[in-house]
Structures are given as structure tokens and as C-alpha cells.
Tab-separated table of C-alpha atoms and ligand atoms in Angstrom:
chain	number	residue	atom	x	y	z
W	51	MET	CA	97.879	155.724	92.762
W	52	LEU	CA	94.516	155.650	93.151
W	53	ALA	CA	92.082	155.381	90.243
W	54	ALA	CA	88.726	155.931	89.139
W	55	GLY	CA	86.369	153.678	87.638
W	56	LEU	CA	86.100	149.892	88.217
W	57	LEU	CA	88.542	148.830	85.160
W	58	VAL	CA	89.343	144.935	84.714
W	59	THR	CA	91.760	144.807	82.180
W	60	GLY	CA	95.182	142.764	80.927
W	61	LEU	CA	98.200	144.391	80.527
W	62	GLY	CA	98.072	146.411	77.290
W	63	ALA	CA	95.189	148.168	78.042
W	64	CYS	CA	97.015	149.113	81.979
W	65	ALA	CA	98.996	151.230	80.472
W	66	ASN	CA	96.688	154.148	79.606
W	67	SER	CA	94.290	152.298	82.153
W	68	ASP	CA	95.557	155.269	85.086
W	69	THR	CA	93.246	158.031	85.524
W	70	GLY	CA	94.864	158.908	88.727
W	71	GLY	CA	92.100	160.483	90.844
W	72	ASP	CA	88.583	160.845	90.304
W	73	ALA	CA	87.965	161.984	86.685
W	74	GLY	CA	85.300	158.743	87.196
W	75	THR	CA	81.962	158.940	87.386
W	76	GLY	CA	81.547	158.741	90.907
W	77	GLY	CA	84.114	160.437	92.012
W	78	GLU	CA	85.759	158.312	94.504
W	79	ASP	CA	89.120	157.718	94.643
W	80	LYS	CA	89.940	153.578	94.100
W	81	LEU	CA	92.246	151.234	95.350
W	82	VAL	CA	94.297	149.653	92.402
W	83	LEU	CA	95.103	146.133	92.108
W	84	GLY	CA	97.424	144.943	90.184
W	85	PHE	CA	97.349	141.277	90.076
W	86	SER	CA	98.466	138.149	87.979
W	87	GLN	CA	96.854	135.165	87.385
W	88	VAL	CA	98.762	131.801	86.715
W	89	GLY	CA	96.574	130.653	83.941
W	90	ALA	CA	93.939	129.682	82.283
W	91	GLU	CA	94.915	125.419	83.085
W	92	SER	CA	92.103	124.399	85.068
W	93	GLY	CA	88.675	124.682	86.318
W	94	TRP	CA	89.649	125.453	89.570
W	95	ARG	CA	91.750	128.263	88.156
W	96	THR	CA	88.556	129.613	86.088
W	97	ALA	CA	86.617	129.837	89.128
W	98	ASN	CA	89.723	131.863	90.835
W	99	THR	CA	89.638	134.089	88.463
W	100	THR	CA	85.715	134.947	88.045
W	101	SER	CA	85.869	135.238	92.121
W	102	VAL	CA	88.763	137.798	92.359
W	103	LYS	CA	86.828	139.689	89.181
W	104	GLU	CA	83.671	139.514	90.979
W	105	ALA	CA	85.083	140.776	94.513
W	106	ALA	CA	87.153	143.476	93.209
W	107	GLY	CA	83.791	144.647	91.377
W	108	GLU	CA	81.659	144.548	94.676
W	109	ALA	CA	84.809	145.846	96.666
W	110	GLY	CA	84.727	148.928	94.651
W	111	ILE	CA	88.534	148.393	93.642
W	112	GLU	CA	90.037	148.555	90.223
W	113	LEU	CA	91.958	145.796	88.939
W	114	LYS	CA	94.449	145.572	86.796
W	115	PHE	CA	94.361	141.893	86.002
W	116	ASP	CA	97.245	139.767	83.791
W	117	ASP	CA	97.130	135.809	82.919
W	118	ALA	CA	100.794	134.749	82.573
W	119	GLN	CA	99.462	131.262	80.955
W	120	GLN	CA	101.682	129.469	83.372
W	121	LYS	CA	104.985	130.559	82.496
W	122	GLN	CA	107.324	132.565	85.705
W	123	GLU	CA	108.551	134.589	83.021
W	124	ASN	CA	105.414	137.079	82.260
W	125	GLN	CA	104.908	136.566	86.152
W	126	ILE	CA	108.219	138.380	86.485
W	127	LYS	CA	106.470	140.801	83.414
W	128	ALA	CA	103.801	141.722	84.779
W	129	ILE	CA	104.848	142.772	88.602
W	130	ARG	CA	107.500	144.891	87.180
W	131	ASN	CA	104.392	146.427	85.049
W	132	PHE	CA	102.612	147.126	88.087
W	133	ILE	CA	105.287	148.744	89.837
W	134	GLN	CA	105.969	151.067	86.945
W	135	GLN	CA	102.353	152.093	86.921
W	136	LYS	CA	102.679	152.900	91.126
W	137	VAL	CA	99.475	150.349	91.453
W	138	ASP	CA	98.188	150.730	95.217
W	139	VAL	CA	98.697	147.110	96.186
W	140	ILE	CA	99.936	144.059	93.631
W	141	ALA	CA	98.719	140.511	94.328
W	142	PHE	CA	99.629	136.710	92.665
W	143	SER	CA	99.638	133.447	92.219
W	144	PRO	CA	102.704	132.096	91.994
W	145	VAL	CA	102.802	129.455	89.246
W	146	VAL	CA	105.913	128.140	90.682
W	147	GLU	CA	107.925	127.910	94.423
W	148	SER	CA	111.127	129.805	93.948
W	149	GLY	CA	112.708	132.575	92.417
W	150	TRP	CA	111.288	135.923	93.305
W	151	ASP	CA	113.228	137.041	95.477
W	152	THR	CA	115.007	139.651	92.978
W	153	VAL	CA	111.147	140.994	91.782
W	154	LEU	CA	109.380	141.103	95.386
W	155	LYS	CA	112.358	143.335	96.671
W	156	GLU	CA	111.606	145.817	93.834
W	157	ALA	CA	108.272	145.749	94.756
W	158	LYS	CA	109.480	146.824	98.511
W	159	ASP	CA	111.394	149.326	97.760
W	160	ALA	CA	109.139	151.220	95.508
W	161	GLY	CA	106.670	150.856	98.794
W	162	ILE	CA	104.435	148.566	96.819
W	163	PRO	CA	102.642	146.009	99.403
W	164	VAL	CA	102.438	142.700	97.747
W	165	ILE	CA	99.565	139.576	98.763
W	166	LEU	CA	100.291	136.261	97.469
W	167	THR	CA	96.834	134.587	97.164
W	168	ASP	CA	96.124	130.437	96.015
W	169	ARG	CA	100.235	129.701	95.842
W	170	ALA	CA	103.774	130.308	98.082
W	171	VAL	CA	106.921	131.363	97.123
W	172	ASP	CA	110.122	129.827	99.033
W	173	SER	CA	111.934	133.489	99.801
W	174	ALA	CA	113.404	132.963	103.650
W	175	ASP	CA	112.609	136.999	103.568
W	176	LYS	CA	109.180	136.866	104.699
W	177	SER	CA	109.277	140.828	105.159
W	178	LEU	CA	108.776	140.417	101.220
W	179	TYR	CA	105.623	140.250	101.217
W	180	LYS	CA	102.469	140.877	103.714
W	181	THR	CA	100.692	138.153	104.034
W	182	PHE	CA	99.697	134.222	102.334
W	183	LEU	CA	95.844	134.154	102.012
W	184	GLY	CA	95.712	129.866	100.233
W	185	SER	CA	94.811	126.477	101.394
W	186	ASP	CA	97.410	123.747	103.235
W	187	PHE	CA	98.084	122.391	100.186
W	188	VAL	CA	100.001	119.559	102.586
W	189	LYS	CA	97.183	118.376	104.274
W	190	GLU	CA	95.276	118.406	101.126
W	191	GLY	CA	97.338	115.546	100.002
W	192	ARG	CA	98.022	114.174	103.678
W	193	LEU	CA	93.861	113.789	103.434
W	194	ALA	CA	93.598	112.173	99.943
W	195	GLY	CA	96.562	109.438	101.341
W	196	GLU	CA	94.749	109.064	104.730
W	197	TRP	CA	91.179	108.148	102.736
W	198	LEU	CA	93.327	105.467	101.080
W	199	VAL	CA	95.198	103.778	103.884
W	200	GLU	CA	91.117	103.377	105.432
W	201	GLU	CA	90.601	102.334	101.689
W	202	THR	CA	92.973	99.712	101.647
W	203	LYS	CA	93.400	98.491	105.067
W	204	SER	CA	92.443	94.949	104.529
W	205	ALA	CA	94.476	94.753	101.937
W	206	THR	CA	96.763	91.632	101.273
W	207	GLY	CA	99.250	92.099	98.883
W	208	PRO	CA	101.095	95.645	97.217
W	209	VAL	CA	98.459	98.180	95.997
W	210	ASN	CA	100.312	100.098	92.492
W	211	ILE	CA	99.492	103.787	92.824
W	212	VAL	CA	99.838	105.553	89.868
W	213	GLU	CA	100.314	110.184	90.231
W	214	LEU	CA	99.604	112.358	88.229
W	215	GLN	CA	101.254	115.400	89.634
W	216	GLY	CA	100.683	118.778	88.806
W	217	THR	CA	103.018	122.326	87.926
W	218	THR	CA	106.648	121.290	88.111
W	219	GLY	CA	107.908	123.192	90.855
W	220	SER	CA	104.646	124.594	92.071
W	221	ALA	CA	103.517	124.511	95.736
W	222	PRO	CA	100.480	122.725	95.093
W	223	ALA	CA	102.103	119.955	93.472
W	224	ASN	CA	105.261	120.094	95.500
W	225	ASP	CA	103.204	119.487	98.714
W	226	ARG	CA	100.048	117.548	97.664
W	227	LYS	CA	102.956	114.465	96.323
W	228	LYS	CA	104.493	114.760	99.914
W	229	GLY	CA	100.989	115.201	102.448
W	230	PHE	CA	99.669	112.822	100.188
W	231	GLY	CA	103.141	109.896	100.777
W	232	GLU	CA	103.105	111.127	103.969
W	233	ALA	CA	100.065	109.691	104.841
W	234	ILE	CA	100.578	106.196	102.812
W	235	ALA	CA	103.396	105.270	104.551
W	236	ALA	CA	101.471	103.883	106.774
W	237	ASN	CA	100.831	100.889	104.681
W	238	PRO	CA	103.791	99.258	103.696
W	239	ASN	CA	101.185	97.832	101.262
W	240	LEU	CA	100.731	100.999	99.569
W	241	LYS	CA	103.368	101.873	96.361
W	242	ILE	CA	103.451	104.656	94.359
W	243	ILE	CA	104.889	102.491	91.182
W	244	ALA	CA	104.994	105.771	88.579
W	245	SER	CA	105.452	110.120	89.211
W	246	GLN	CA	104.681	112.052	86.526
W	247	SER	CA	103.605	116.133	85.981
W	248	GLY	CA	100.339	116.584	84.009
W	249	ASP	CA	100.968	119.801	84.866
W	250	PHE	CA	97.675	120.871	86.108
W	251	THR	CA	95.714	120.550	82.648
W	252	ARG	CA	93.393	118.022	80.922
W	253	ALA	CA	95.543	116.709	78.256
W	254	GLY	CA	98.283	116.318	80.387
W	255	GLY	CA	96.097	114.350	82.768
W	256	LYS	CA	95.480	112.260	79.437
W	257	ALA	CA	98.196	111.779	77.900
W	258	VAL	CA	100.784	110.578	81.044
W	259	MET	CA	98.101	108.561	81.836
W	260	GLU	CA	98.103	106.752	78.823
W	261	GLN	CA	102.109	106.084	79.375
W	262	PHE	CA	100.969	105.167	83.212
W	263	LEU	CA	98.937	102.373	81.351
W	264	LYS	CA	101.267	100.988	78.751
W	265	ALA	CA	103.732	100.788	80.893
W	266	ASN	CA	102.034	98.570	84.118
W	267	PRO	CA	99.627	96.757	83.662
W	268	LYS	CA	98.744	96.528	86.820
W	269	ILE	CA	97.146	100.078	88.299
W	270	ASP	CA	95.312	99.556	91.164
W	271	VAL	CA	95.167	103.654	92.350
W	272	LEU	CA	95.804	107.054	91.041
W	273	PHE	CA	96.207	110.226	92.661
W	274	ALA	CA	96.328	113.014	90.437
W	275	HIS	CA	96.765	116.543	92.505
W	276	ASN	CA	93.561	118.495	90.494
W	277	ASP	CA	90.255	117.173	89.408
W	278	ASP	CA	91.033	118.425	85.682
W	279	MET	CA	94.101	115.817	85.393
W	280	GLY	CA	91.590	112.950	87.038
W	281	LEU	CA	88.985	113.813	83.900
W	282	GLY	CA	91.668	114.021	81.155
W	283	ALA	CA	92.824	109.958	82.966
W	284	LEU	CA	89.236	108.883	82.835
W	285	GLU	CA	89.558	108.827	78.791
W	286	ALA	CA	92.315	107.201	79.108
W	287	ILE	CA	92.031	104.185	81.458
W	288	THR	CA	88.455	103.875	79.714
W	289	ALA	CA	89.930	103.698	76.362
W	290	ALA	CA	92.390	101.599	77.960
W	291	GLY	CA	88.983	99.172	78.872
W	292	LYS	CA	88.882	99.570	82.335
W	293	VAL	CA	86.557	100.744	84.828
W	294	PRO	CA	87.778	104.405	85.931
W	295	GLY	CA	86.147	104.077	89.896
W	296	LYS	CA	86.053	100.174	90.563
W	297	ASP	CA	89.235	98.688	88.346
W	298	ILE	CA	91.108	101.804	88.822
W	299	LYS	CA	90.733	104.300	91.763
W	300	ILE	CA	90.461	107.663	91.787
W	301	ILE	CA	91.881	110.448	93.635
W	302	THR	CA	92.130	114.169	92.941
W	303	VAL	CA	92.245	117.105	94.396
W	304	ASP	CA	89.955	120.649	93.965
W	305	ALA	CA	86.199	119.048	94.065
W	306	VAL	CA	84.728	121.983	91.324
W	307	LYS	CA	81.431	120.776	89.223
W	308	ASP	CA	82.753	118.063	87.214
W	309	GLY	CA	85.088	116.347	89.473
W	310	MET	CA	81.994	116.375	91.728
W	311	GLN	CA	80.266	115.142	88.919
W	312	ALA	CA	82.898	112.941	88.376
W	313	LEU	CA	82.944	111.778	92.190
W	314	ALA	CA	78.431	111.347	92.143
W	315	ASP	CA	78.812	109.117	89.249
W	316	GLY	CA	80.802	106.564	90.770
W	317	LYS	CA	84.310	107.272	88.707
W	318	PHE	CA	86.148	109.175	90.455
W	319	ASN	CA	86.495	107.844	94.125
W	320	PHE	CA	87.368	111.075	96.768
W	321	ILE	CA	87.954	114.809	96.513
W	322	ALA	CA	90.500	116.682	98.861
W	323	GLU	CA	88.919	120.239	98.812
W	324	CYS	CA	90.700	123.092	97.675
W	325	SER	CA	88.635	126.580	97.118
W	326	PRO	CA	88.993	128.590	94.938
W	327	LEU	CA	86.571	131.217	96.173
W	328	LEU	CA	89.245	133.237	97.597
W	329	GLY	CA	88.543	136.829	96.195
W	330	PRO	CA	86.441	139.352	99.042
W	331	GLN	CA	88.374	137.506	101.418
W	332	LEU	CA	91.454	138.772	99.007
W	333	MET	CA	89.875	142.375	98.416
W	334	ASP	CA	89.595	142.696	102.223
W	335	LEU	CA	93.248	142.180	102.488
W	336	ALA	CA	94.354	145.250	99.778
W	337	LYS	CA	92.533	147.387	101.483
W	338	LYS	CA	94.042	146.576	104.865
W	339	VAL	CA	97.232	146.492	103.807
W	340	HIS	CA	96.642	150.072	101.852
W	341	ALA	CA	95.326	151.234	104.577
W	342	GLY	CA	98.794	150.451	106.939
W	343	GLU	CA	96.586	148.016	108.575
W	344	GLU	CA	98.394	145.269	110.523
W	345	VAL	CA	96.961	141.352	108.971
W	346	PRO	CA	98.319	137.812	109.731
W	347	PRO	CA	101.168	136.737	108.091
W	348	ARG	CA	99.734	133.285	107.375
W	349	ILE	CA	95.446	132.986	106.010
W	350	GLU	CA	94.284	129.803	105.285
W	351	THR	CA	91.397	128.778	103.437
W	352	GLU	CA	88.655	126.317	105.040
W	353	GLU	CA	88.316	122.919	104.023
W	354	THR	CA	86.843	119.604	103.166
W	355	THR	CA	86.705	116.145	101.475
W	356	PHE	CA	83.693	114.698	99.539
W	357	THR	CA	83.252	110.846	99.495
W	358	GLN	CA	80.781	109.407	96.364
W	359	GLN	CA	77.612	110.003	98.725
W	360	THR	CA	78.638	113.572	100.388
W	361	ALA	CA	79.223	114.087	96.232
W	362	LYS	CA	75.680	113.531	95.346
W	363	GLU	CA	74.112	115.986	98.557
W	364	ALA	CA	76.700	119.409	97.609
W	365	LEU	CA	76.218	119.224	94.141
W	366	PRO	CA	72.693	120.563	93.465
W	367	THR	CA	73.790	123.744	95.520
W	368	ARG	CA	77.812	123.347	94.106
W	369	LYS	CA	78.877	127.582	93.499
W	370	TYR	CA	81.830	126.619	91.343
D	479	LIG	O1	97.269	126.393	93.092
D	479	LIG	C1	95.811	125.750	92.741
D	479	LIG	C2	96.017	124.561	91.720
D	479	LIG	O2	96.161	125.295	90.882
D	479	LIG	C3	94.865	123.950	91.597
D	479	LIG	O3	94.470	122.942	92.618
D	479	LIG	C4	94.896	123.537	90.158
D	479	LIG	O4	93.204	122.631	89.981
D	479	LIG	C5	94.872	124.333	90.038
D	479	LIG	O5	95.626	124.801	88.158
């Protein structure tokens, strides 16, 4: 259904927010988009939420926003609420890859198009959603690994790597691990000696890095699946009397401002970018699928990589 007035709201308010027509100020019907966000676990996620909310406002779309607090059951509940409220389009960023078929089928049966944004699902039936807008996480992991292969090409002995994985079962954790692992296979000296989830949070990164440092006397490299875990790990490394960026080289993914600052300061060594600025493209897609237009099944975000030098150059104009 179409409703009047821009509204950014949590689910509690959603039930009362459907005006069902042009009762608002503009007198113009607005597309209603139900959006289920993963949570607020990282700087990336905060920037993504801001991008979605701002873009909805600019596109004149009524946004029903729900924060799932990193729980799949909350996302399923939110999607069912959106279906019940007969929103025009549903978009969500799935916290994990598996377990979505039933609820996606419910949306399809209700005639509500679904857009995946940021993260993918592993459903075999691709007709359950219209498109997937987001990064190539395998490529991000591969770029991180390729940088390390080049950086360590003259190493004559083992290079010990520890890995801080993202949320267990999430597409970025699965894919970045895969891409990185495939890339470092090019140099048999590169060995992942420990790998554990830090759930994409600073606190998780710090706690797991503390354990890694206690259990492993020689750590040469940290690969963290996002900046926030890398930033948490920095604290643990410093507290252990080691110099981040020198004693332990740090590679991360995202390139949010705090991560870029750490890179420019020489505490990180390399970042593969993952852009959170998906809002404008998402709104465009929502309008198209609502109008019944064909959209490409996969839309990949354009991204780059940063070294310490390029981070210094990019920081002053960095948007997030
Ligand atoms: O899905 C994107 C990932 O989720 C980002 O790399 C990470 O920071 C976030 O929490």
C-alpha cells in the first residue's frame, strides 16, 4: 500500500504509521519500504543506516526501519510484520546466509518484492528476491590476501597469521575468509595459526586478540574481517607491549574513518574497502521493483583498497 508522509520508525511505531493514502502534507502517495537492518555492531553499520535513512528522505520514500540487534529471529519477525502491514517493498541485510526460505516465500506469496542489500542469502530459489545490491566479499578477502603475498614475498620462514572472523555464518565472514585463504595459498610460508569470530565488534576483536596473544608467542600478521575488530585488537596488541603495524602487521576490511585514521597513523597496514553508502541505489531499486520494472539480479558495489599513504590522502574527504 502507499502511504503519505516520510516516516523513519521502529517496528513498534510501524503498526500505527500506515496512513494508507494521501492524508499527509504533500498530498502525494509515497512508496512504503520496510527495511530490516542487522544491528549497530560497527562503524560501517552506522554509516549504512545513515545512508539508508537519508536516501529514503531524499527519494520521498516512507521508511519503516527495524534494528534486529544481530539476531536472525528478530529479522524474521520484522519481515513478517512488514508483510502484515502490506508495505510496498521489503529490503533487508541478512545477518546470516541460511534459513530465509520460509519467510521469503511468505513475502512472495503476499506479492511483496524483496531486495537483499549488503549481504546475500544462500537460498537456491532465486525467485524469492528481486536483486542483491552489495559488495563482493570474496574479492575483498582476496585483495587483502594478495597484498600480504606481495608484502611477504621475500620471507624465508613461516609468517604466522591470526584471523578475526566476522559474525559466524554471515556472508562477509564466510566470503572474506574464503578469498583471503585462496590468495595466501600462493605463498606456502603464510600460515593461519588461529582463526576465531569477534562478531564484527570492537569488544569482540579485543577479547579474541587477547586470547590469540596469550596462546601464540609469535604472531606476525592479523587479518581482521572489519575495521572495528582491528581497532579492538589494537588495544590488546598495545597492552601486550607490541607495536601494531610493525611487530604485528594489521590488514582489515571496510575503510571507515577510524580505520583509515589508524592506517594513516601507521597502526594498520592495509584496508580493502567495503562501501556502506548503499542508500541511494537501494531507493532507486525499490522504486523500480515497485513499478514492476526489471532490475539486474546482482548489483556490485564499486570499491578500492588503501595503503598507509593513500589513506592519508583520502582521509580529509572521507564521508564515513
Ligand atoms: O556486511 C558488511 C559488514 O558488516 C562490514 O564489513 C562490517 O563492518 C559490518 O558489521
